[in-house]
Coordinates of C-alpha atoms and ligand atoms in Angstrom, one line a residue:
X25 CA 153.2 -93.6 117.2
X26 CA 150.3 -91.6 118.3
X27 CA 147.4 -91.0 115.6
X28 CA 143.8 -89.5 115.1
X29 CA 140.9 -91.3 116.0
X30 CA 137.4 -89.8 115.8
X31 CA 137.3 -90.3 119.2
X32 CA 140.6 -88.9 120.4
X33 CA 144.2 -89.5 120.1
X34 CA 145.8 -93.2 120.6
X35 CA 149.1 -94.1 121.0
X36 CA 149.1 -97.1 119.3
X37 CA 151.7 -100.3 118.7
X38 CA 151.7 -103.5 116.7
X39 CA 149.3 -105.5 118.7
X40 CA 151.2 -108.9 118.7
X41 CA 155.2 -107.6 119.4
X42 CA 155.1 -107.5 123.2
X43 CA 157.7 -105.1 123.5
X44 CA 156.0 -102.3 121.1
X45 CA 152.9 -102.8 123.8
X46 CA 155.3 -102.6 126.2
X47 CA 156.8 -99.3 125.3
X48 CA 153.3 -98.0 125.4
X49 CA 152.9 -98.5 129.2
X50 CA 156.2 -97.0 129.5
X51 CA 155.7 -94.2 127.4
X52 CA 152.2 -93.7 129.3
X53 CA 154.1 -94.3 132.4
X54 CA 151.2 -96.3 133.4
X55 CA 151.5 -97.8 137.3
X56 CA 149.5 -101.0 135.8
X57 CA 148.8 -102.9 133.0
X58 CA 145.2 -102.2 132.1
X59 CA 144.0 -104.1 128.6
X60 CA 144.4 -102.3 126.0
X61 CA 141.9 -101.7 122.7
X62 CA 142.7 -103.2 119.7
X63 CA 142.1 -101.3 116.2
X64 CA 141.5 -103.0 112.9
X65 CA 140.3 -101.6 109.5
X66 CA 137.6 -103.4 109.2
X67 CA 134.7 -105.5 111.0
X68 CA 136.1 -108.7 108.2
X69 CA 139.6 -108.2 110.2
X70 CA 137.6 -108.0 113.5
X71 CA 136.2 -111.4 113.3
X72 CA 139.4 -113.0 113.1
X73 CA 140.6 -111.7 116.4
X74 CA 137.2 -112.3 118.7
X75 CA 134.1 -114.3 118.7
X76 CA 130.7 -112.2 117.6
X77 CA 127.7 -113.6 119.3
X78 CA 124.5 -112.3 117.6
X79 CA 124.4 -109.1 119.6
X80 CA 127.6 -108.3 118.7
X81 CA 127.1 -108.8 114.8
X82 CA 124.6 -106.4 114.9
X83 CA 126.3 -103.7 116.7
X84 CA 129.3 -104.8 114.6
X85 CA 126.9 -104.0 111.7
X86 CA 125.2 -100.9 112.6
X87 CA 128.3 -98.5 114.6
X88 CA 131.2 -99.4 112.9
X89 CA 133.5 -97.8 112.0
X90 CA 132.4 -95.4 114.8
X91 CA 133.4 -94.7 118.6
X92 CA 132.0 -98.4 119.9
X93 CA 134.4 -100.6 121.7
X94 CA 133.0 -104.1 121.8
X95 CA 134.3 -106.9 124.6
X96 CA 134.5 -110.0 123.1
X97 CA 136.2 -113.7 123.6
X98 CA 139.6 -113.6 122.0
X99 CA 139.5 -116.3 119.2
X100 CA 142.5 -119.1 119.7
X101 CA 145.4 -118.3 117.9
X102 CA 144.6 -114.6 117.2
X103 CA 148.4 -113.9 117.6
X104 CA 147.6 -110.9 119.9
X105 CA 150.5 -110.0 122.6
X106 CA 149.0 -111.3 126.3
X107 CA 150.6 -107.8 127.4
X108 CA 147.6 -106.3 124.9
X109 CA 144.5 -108.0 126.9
X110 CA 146.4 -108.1 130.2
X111 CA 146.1 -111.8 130.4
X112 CA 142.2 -111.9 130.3
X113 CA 140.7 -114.2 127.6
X114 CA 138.7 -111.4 126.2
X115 CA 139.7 -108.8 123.8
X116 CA 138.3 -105.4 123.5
X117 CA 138.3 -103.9 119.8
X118 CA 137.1 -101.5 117.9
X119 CA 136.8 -100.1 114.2
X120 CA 137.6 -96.8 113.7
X121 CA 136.3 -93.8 111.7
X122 CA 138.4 -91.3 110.9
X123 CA 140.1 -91.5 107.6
X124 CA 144.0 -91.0 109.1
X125 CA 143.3 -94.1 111.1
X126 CA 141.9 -95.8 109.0
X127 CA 144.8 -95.3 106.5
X128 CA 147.4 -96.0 109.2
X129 CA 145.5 -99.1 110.0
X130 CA 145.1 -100.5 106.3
X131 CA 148.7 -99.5 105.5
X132 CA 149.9 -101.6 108.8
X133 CA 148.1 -104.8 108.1
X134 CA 148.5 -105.6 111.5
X135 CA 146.0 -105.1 114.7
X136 CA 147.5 -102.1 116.6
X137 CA 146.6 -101.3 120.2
X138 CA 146.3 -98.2 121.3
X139 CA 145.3 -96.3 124.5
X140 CA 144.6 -92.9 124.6
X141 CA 147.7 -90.9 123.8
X142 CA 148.3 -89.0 127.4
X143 CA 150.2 -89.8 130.6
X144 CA 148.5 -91.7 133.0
X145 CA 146.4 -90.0 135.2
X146 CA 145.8 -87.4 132.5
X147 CA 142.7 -86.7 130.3
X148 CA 143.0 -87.7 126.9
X149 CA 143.8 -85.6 123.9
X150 CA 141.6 -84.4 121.2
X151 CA 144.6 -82.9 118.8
X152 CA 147.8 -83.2 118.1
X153 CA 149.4 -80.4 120.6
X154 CA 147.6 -82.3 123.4
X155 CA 149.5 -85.2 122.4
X156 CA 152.9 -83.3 122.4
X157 CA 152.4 -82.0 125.6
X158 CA 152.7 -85.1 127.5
X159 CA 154.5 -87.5 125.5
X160 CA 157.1 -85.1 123.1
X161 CA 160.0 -86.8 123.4
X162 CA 158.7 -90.4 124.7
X163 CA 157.0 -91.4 121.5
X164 CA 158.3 -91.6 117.8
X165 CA 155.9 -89.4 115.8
X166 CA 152.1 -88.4 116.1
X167 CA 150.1 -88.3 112.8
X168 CA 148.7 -84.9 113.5
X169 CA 145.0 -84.6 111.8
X170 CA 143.6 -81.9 113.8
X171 CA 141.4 -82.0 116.3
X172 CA 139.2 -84.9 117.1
X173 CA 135.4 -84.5 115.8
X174 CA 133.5 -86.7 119.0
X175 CA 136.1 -85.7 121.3
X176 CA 134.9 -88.3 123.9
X177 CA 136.6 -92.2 124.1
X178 CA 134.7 -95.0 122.3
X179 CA 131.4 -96.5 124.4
X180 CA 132.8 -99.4 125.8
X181 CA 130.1 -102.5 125.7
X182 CA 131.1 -106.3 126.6
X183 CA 128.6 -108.5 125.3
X184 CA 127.2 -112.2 126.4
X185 CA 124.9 -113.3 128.2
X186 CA 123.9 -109.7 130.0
X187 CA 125.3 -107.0 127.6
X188 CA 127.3 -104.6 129.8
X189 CA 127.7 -101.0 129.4
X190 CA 131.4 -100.9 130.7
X191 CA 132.4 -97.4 130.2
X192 CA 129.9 -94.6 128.2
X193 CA 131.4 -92.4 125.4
X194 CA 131.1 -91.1 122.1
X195 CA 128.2 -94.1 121.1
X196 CA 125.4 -92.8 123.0
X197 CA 123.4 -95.7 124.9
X198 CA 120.4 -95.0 123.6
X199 CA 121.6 -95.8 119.9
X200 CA 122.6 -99.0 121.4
X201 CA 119.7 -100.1 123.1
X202 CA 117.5 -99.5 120.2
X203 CA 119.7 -102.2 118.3
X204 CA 120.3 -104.7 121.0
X205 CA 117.4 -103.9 123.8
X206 CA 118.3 -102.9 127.2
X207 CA 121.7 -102.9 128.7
X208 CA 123.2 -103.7 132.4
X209 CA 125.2 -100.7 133.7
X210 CA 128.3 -101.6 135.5
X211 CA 128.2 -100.1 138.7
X212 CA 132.0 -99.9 139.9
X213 CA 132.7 -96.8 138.4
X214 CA 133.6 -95.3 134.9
X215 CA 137.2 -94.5 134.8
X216 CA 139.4 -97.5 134.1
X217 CA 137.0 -100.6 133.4
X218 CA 139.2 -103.0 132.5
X219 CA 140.8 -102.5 136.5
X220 CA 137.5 -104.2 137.6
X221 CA 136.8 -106.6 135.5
X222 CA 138.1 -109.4 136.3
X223 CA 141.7 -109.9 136.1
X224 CA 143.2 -112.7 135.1
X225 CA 145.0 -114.5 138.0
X226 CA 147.1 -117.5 138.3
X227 CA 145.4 -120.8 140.2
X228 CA 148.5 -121.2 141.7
X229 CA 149.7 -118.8 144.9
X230 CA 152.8 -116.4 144.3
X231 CA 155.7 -115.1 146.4
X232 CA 157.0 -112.3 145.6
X233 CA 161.0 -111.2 146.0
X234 CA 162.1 -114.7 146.0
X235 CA 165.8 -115.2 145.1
X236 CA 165.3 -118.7 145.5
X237 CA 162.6 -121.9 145.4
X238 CA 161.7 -123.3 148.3
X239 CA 160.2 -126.9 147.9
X240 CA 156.6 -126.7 146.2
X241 CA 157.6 -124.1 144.3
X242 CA 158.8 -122.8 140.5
X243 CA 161.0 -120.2 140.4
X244 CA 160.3 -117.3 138.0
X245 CA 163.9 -114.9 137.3
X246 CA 164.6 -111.9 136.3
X247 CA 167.8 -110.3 135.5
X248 CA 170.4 -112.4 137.9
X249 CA 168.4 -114.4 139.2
X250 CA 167.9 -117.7 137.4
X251 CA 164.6 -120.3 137.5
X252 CA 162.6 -122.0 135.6
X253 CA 162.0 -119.5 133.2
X254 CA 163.1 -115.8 132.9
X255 CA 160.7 -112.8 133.2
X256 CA 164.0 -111.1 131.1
X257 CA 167.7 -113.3 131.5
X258 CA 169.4 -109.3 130.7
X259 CA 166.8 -108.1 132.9
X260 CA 165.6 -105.6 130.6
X261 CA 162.3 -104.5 132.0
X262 CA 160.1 -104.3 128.7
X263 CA 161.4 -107.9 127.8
X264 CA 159.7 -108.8 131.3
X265 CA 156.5 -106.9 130.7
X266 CA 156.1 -108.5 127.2
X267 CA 156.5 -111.7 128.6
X268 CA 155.1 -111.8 132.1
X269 CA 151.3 -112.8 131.4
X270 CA 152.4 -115.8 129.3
X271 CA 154.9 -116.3 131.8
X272 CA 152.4 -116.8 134.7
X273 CA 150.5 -118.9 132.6
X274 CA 153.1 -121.1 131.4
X275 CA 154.2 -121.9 134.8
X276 CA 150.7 -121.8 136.7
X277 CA 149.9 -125.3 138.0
X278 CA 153.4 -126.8 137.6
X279 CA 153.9 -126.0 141.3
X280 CA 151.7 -125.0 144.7
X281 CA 153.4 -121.7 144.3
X282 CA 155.0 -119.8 141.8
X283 CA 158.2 -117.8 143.8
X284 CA 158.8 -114.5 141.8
X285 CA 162.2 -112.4 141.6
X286 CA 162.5 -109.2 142.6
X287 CA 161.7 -106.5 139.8
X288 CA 162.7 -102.9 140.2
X289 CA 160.3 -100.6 140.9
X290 CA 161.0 -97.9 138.1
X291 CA 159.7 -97.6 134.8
X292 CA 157.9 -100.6 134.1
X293 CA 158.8 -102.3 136.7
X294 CA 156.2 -100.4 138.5
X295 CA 153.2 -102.1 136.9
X296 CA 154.8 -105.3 136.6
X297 CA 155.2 -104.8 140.7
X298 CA 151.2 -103.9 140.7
X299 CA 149.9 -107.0 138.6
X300 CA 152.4 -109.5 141.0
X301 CA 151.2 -108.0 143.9
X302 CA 147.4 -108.7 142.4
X303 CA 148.3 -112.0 141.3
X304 CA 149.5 -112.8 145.2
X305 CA 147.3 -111.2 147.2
X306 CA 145.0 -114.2 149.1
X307 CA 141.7 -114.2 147.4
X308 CA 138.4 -116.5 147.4
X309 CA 139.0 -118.8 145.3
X310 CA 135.4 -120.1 145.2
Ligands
TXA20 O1 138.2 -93.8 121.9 C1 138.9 -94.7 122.5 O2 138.4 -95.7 123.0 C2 140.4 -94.4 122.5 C3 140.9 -94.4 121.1 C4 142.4 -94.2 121.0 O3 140.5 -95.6 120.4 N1 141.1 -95.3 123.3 C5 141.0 -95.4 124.7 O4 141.8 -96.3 125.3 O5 140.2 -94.6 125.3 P1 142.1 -96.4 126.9 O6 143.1 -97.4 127.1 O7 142.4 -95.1 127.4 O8 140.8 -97.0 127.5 C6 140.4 -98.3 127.2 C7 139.6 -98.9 128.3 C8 140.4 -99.1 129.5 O9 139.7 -98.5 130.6 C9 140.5 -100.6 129.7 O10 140.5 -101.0 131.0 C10 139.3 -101.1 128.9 O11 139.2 -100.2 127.9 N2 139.4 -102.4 128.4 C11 140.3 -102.8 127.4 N3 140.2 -104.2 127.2 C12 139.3 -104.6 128.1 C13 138.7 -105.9 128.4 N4 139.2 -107.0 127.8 N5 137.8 -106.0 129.4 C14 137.3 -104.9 130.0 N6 137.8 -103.6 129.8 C15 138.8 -103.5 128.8
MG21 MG1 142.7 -93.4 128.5

């Protein structure tokens, strides 16, 4: 369901039931799977899903709850859906403000992830109307709390070695360099970070609309056709989303290539197409 932030809108979905995250994309009708943010109550609930270096503690300390999103190594055995982080082993999260999500997050007792609550290519919404008029009748309820106060998406930050700012919003930089010193600016662009960062990618090459394995491959099924494992054996297309990145991993390495079924291209289908043609297009593997 979609819900109030202090930032804007989200449309969010338990963060470690595959399918939920994968009715988000569909509801979205997102072309890709971009990582999504994960919410918690609290910075306690935080540290359980990610690893805080120092930098992080402090900002952890200072803006939250608030409109900072912090890029952080998922912690082993965080439970979180691979669909949620796109495969990558980091985790973007944040602590929200406003008291709606707060008490949507407390009440759920899980980590929900949540985009922004528009259509793809669409800005995001600050109220509840917004919300309506792209997804009414592709989501199950919004928790209308008028409109957003900040109005802008989180600040994005990854830390490590060179803290990154990866996408500024409602945290200005300034606030942040005064706790942490000075920051590195990715250059690539503002609008969908997690596209540039890198993606995670399977060592081992892929070909795509295979209906069969030729030797030194592992074949990966979908609907009819059968391999070593199934994307989805009923070829239900958010079974395949939800399982796709574990999928790819599970099978990475067990052969020189990985031969993929064909997927539809509608609905989901469509950014499941996008990340395999990622995940097999040649690339320097140095
Ligand atoms: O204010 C906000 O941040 C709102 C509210 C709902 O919390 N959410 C939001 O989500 O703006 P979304 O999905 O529209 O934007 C999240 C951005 C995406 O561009 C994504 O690529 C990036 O965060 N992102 C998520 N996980 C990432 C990761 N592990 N590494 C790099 N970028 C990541
Ligand atoms: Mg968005």
């Amino acid at each position: 369901m979609a819900f109030a932030t202090e930032t804007v809108y989200g449309l969010g979905a338990t963060a470690n039931d595959g399918r939920a995250v994968a009715r988000v994309y569909e509801a979205k009708g997102r072309p890709s799977f971009n990582p999504l943010i994960v919410h918690v109550p609290s910075s306690e609930v935080a540290q359980t899903l990610a690893r805080f270096d120092d930098a992080a503690q402090r900002l952890a300390a200072a803006f939250w709850p608030g409109p900072l999103t912090l890029v952080l190594p998922r912690a082993p055995g965080a439970g979180l859906s691979d669909l949620v982080t796109a495969g990558l082993d980091t985790v973007a999260i944040r602590v929200p403000s406003h008291p709606v999500a707060q008490a949507l997050l407390t009440e759920a007792g899980v980590p929900v992830a949540a985009p922004s609550a528009n259509l793809s290519g669409t800005v995001s919404p600050t109220s509840a109307d917004h919300v309506l008029d792209g997804l009414d009748g592709r989501i199950d309820a919004v928790l209308d709390a008028g409109p957003c106060e900040v109005g802008l998406e989180s600040t994005i930050l990854a830390t490590g070695d060179v803290p990154t700012l990866l996408r500024p919003g409602g945290l200005p930089t300034e606030a942040i360099e005064d706790c942490i010193g000075p920051l590195a600016r990715y250059e690539g662009g503002v609008v969908a970070p997690g596209q540039l960062a890198s993606h995670y990618a399977p060592h081992s090459a892929l070909r795509l609309d295979a209906t069969h394995a030729e030797p030194g491959e592992v074949l990966l099924g979908f609907g009819q056709v059968t391999g070593a494992r199934s994307l989805s054996a009923t070829g239900d297309l958010r079974e395949a989303a939800a399982n796709l990145f574990g999928a790819l991993r599970a099978l990475d390495g067990t052969a020189d290539r990985i031969a993929v079924a064909p997927i539809p291209q509608h609905g989901l289908g469509q950014a499941i197409n996008d990340r395999l043609r990622r995940a097999a297009a040649p690339r320097d593997r140095a």
